[in-house]
Coordinates of C-alpha atoms in Angstrom, one line a residue:
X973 CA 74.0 95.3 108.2
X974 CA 72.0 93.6 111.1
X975 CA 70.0 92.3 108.6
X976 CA 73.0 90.9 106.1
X977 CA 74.3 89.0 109.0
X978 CA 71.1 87.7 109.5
X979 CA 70.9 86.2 106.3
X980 CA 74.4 85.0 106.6
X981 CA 74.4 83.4 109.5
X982 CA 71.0 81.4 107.6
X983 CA 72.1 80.6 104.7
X984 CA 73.3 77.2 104.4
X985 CA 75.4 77.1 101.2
X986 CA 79.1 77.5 102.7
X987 CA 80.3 79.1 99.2
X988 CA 77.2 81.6 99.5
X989 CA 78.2 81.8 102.7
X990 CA 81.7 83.2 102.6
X991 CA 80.6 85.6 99.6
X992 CA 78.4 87.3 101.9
X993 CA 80.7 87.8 104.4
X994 CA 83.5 89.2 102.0
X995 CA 80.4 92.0 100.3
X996 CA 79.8 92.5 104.1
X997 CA 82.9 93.2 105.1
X998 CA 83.4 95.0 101.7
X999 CA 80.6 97.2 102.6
X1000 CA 82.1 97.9 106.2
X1001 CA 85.1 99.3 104.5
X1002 CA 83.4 101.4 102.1
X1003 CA 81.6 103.3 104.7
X1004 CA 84.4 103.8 106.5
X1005 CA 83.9 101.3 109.3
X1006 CA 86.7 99.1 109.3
X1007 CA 86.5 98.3 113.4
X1008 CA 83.2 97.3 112.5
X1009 CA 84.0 94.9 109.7
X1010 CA 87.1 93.9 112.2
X1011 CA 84.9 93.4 114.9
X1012 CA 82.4 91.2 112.7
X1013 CA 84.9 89.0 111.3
X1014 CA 87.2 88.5 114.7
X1015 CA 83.3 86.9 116.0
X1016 CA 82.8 84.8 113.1
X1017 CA 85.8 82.7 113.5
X1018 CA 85.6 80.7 110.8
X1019 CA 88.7 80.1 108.8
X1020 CA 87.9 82.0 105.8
X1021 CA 87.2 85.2 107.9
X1022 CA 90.3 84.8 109.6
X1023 CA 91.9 84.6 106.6
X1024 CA 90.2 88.1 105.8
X1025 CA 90.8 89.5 109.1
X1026 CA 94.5 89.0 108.6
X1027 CA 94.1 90.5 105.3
X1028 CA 92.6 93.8 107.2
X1029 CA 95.1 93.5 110.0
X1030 CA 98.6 93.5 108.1
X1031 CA 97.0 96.3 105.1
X1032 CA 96.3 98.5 108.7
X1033 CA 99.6 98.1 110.2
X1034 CA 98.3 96.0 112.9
X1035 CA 101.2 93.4 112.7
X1036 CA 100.8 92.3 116.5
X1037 CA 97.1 91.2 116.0
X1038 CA 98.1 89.8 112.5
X1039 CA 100.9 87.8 114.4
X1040 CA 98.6 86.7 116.9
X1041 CA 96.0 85.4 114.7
X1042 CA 98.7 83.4 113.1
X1043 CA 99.9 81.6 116.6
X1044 CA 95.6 81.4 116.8
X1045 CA 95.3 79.8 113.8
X1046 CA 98.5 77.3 114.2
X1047 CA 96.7 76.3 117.7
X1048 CA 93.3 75.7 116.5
X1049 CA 94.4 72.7 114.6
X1050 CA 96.3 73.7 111.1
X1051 CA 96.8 70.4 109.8
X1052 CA 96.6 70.4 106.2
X1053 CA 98.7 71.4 103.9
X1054 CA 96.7 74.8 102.4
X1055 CA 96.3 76.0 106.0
X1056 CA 100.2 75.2 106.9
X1057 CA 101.0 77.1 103.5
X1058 CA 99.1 79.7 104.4
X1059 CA 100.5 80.5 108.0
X1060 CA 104.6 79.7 106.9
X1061 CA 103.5 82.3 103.9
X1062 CA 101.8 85.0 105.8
X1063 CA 104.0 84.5 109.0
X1064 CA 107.1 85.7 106.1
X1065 CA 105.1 88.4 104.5
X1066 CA 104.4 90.2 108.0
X1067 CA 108.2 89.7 109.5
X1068 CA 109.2 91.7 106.3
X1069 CA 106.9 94.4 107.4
X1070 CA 107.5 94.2 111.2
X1071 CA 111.2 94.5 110.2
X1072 CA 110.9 97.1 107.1
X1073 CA 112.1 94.3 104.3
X1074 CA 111.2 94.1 101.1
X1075 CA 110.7 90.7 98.8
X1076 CA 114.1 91.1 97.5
X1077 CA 115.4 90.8 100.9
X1078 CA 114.3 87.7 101.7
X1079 CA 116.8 85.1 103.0
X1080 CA 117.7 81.8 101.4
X1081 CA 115.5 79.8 103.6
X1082 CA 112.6 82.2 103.0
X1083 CA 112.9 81.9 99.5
X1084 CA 113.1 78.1 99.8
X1085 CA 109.8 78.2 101.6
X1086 CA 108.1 80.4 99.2
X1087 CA 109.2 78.4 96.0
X1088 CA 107.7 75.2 97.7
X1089 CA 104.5 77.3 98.5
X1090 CA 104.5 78.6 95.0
X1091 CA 104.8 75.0 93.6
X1092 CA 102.1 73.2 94.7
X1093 CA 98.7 74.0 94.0
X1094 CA 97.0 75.7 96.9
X1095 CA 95.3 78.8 96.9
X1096 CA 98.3 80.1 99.1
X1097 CA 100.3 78.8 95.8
X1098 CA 99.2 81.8 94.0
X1099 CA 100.2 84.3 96.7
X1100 CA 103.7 83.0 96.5
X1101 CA 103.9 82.8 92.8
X1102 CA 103.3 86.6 93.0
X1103 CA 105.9 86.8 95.4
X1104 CA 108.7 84.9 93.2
X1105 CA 107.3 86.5 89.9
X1106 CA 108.2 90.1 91.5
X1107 CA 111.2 89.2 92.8
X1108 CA 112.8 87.1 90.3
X1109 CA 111.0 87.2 87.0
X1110 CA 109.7 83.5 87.0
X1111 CA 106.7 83.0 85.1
X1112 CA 104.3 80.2 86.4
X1113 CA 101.3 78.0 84.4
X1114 CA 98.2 79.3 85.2
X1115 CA 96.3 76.8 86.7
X1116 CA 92.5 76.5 87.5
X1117 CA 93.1 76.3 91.4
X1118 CA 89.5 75.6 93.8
X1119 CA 89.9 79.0 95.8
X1120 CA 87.3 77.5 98.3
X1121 CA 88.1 73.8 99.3
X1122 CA 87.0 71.8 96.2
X1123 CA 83.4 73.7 96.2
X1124 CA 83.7 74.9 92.5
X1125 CA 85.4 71.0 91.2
X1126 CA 81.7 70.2 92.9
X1127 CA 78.6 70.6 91.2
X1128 CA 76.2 72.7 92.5
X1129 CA 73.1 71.5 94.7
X1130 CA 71.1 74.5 93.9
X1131 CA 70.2 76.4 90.8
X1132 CA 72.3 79.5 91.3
X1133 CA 70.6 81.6 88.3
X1134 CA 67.9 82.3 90.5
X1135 CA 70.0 83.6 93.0
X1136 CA 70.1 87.5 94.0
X1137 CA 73.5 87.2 94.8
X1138 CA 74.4 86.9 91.2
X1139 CA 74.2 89.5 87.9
X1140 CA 75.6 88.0 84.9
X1141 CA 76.3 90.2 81.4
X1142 CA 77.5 88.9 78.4
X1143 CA 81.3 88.9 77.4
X1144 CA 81.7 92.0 75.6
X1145 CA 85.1 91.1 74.2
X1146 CA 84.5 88.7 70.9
X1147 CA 87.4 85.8 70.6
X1148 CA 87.7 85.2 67.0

């Protein structure tokens, strides 16, 4: 790994970037290291790993670091609206699991805030369409949504074909 974080830490592509650091922490978890891939992703800092880390937290029952990388990330500046999405979504998701609630628990006021989430298009938007799919049946548009702050609207500055990173096979599946 030493030298994976060493290439991540050079690589200057942002997108690149933040796919390295999900095989890493991928990698972690298949060899059974999660404090490792824990400990690597509380240093980065970077939104997208906290984003991860809160992933690893609330799947590992650690709901008091999960909640405290939600008051971290509200205090570091959450301005926008993705980032505000994603803290009023996640800060539901883990009071249901703090207090043993399921989806079709959720309060009137929680559901207003989910349906809001679910409505705009945000990558949190897909989270919470999940949400209100399970719970009450709704079915939404699928919509191309930019998982990574407008980077795949953007064209590329670099011929990714020649890129490691990447193995592409043909679609076996023939639309007719």
């Amino acid at each position: 790994p030493i030298s994976a974080i060493t290439e991540i830490d050079n690589e200057p592509n942002d997108a690149f970037r933040e796919m390295m650091i999900n095989r890493l922490v991928t990698w972690y978890i298949s060899q059974n290291q999660l404090e490792d891939a824990i400990t690597y992703l509380e240093e980065r800092g970077e939104q997208g790993a906290k984003e991860r880390l809160l992933a690893l937290y609330v799947q590992n029952g650690a709901l008091t670091e999960a909640q405290t990388l939600i008051y971290e990330i509200e205090a570091d500046g959450c301005k926008d609206p993705e980032c505000i999405d994603f803290v009023a979504l996640n800060t539901i998701l883990i009071n249901w699991q703090e207090n043993s609630l399921s989806p079709f628990e959720m309060s009137p006021p929680e559901q207003e805030v989910i349906q809001s989430i679910a409505d705009r298009g945000t990558r949190v938007a897909v989270q919470a369409q999940a949400v209100m799919s399970y719970v009450f049946g709704l079915e939404y548009q699928q919509e191309v949504i930019d998982t990574g702050g407008y980077r795949l609207i953007e064209p590329l500055s670099e011929d990714i074909s020649q890129n490691d990173a990447f193995t592409i096979y043909p679609n076996p599946v023939q639309n007719d």
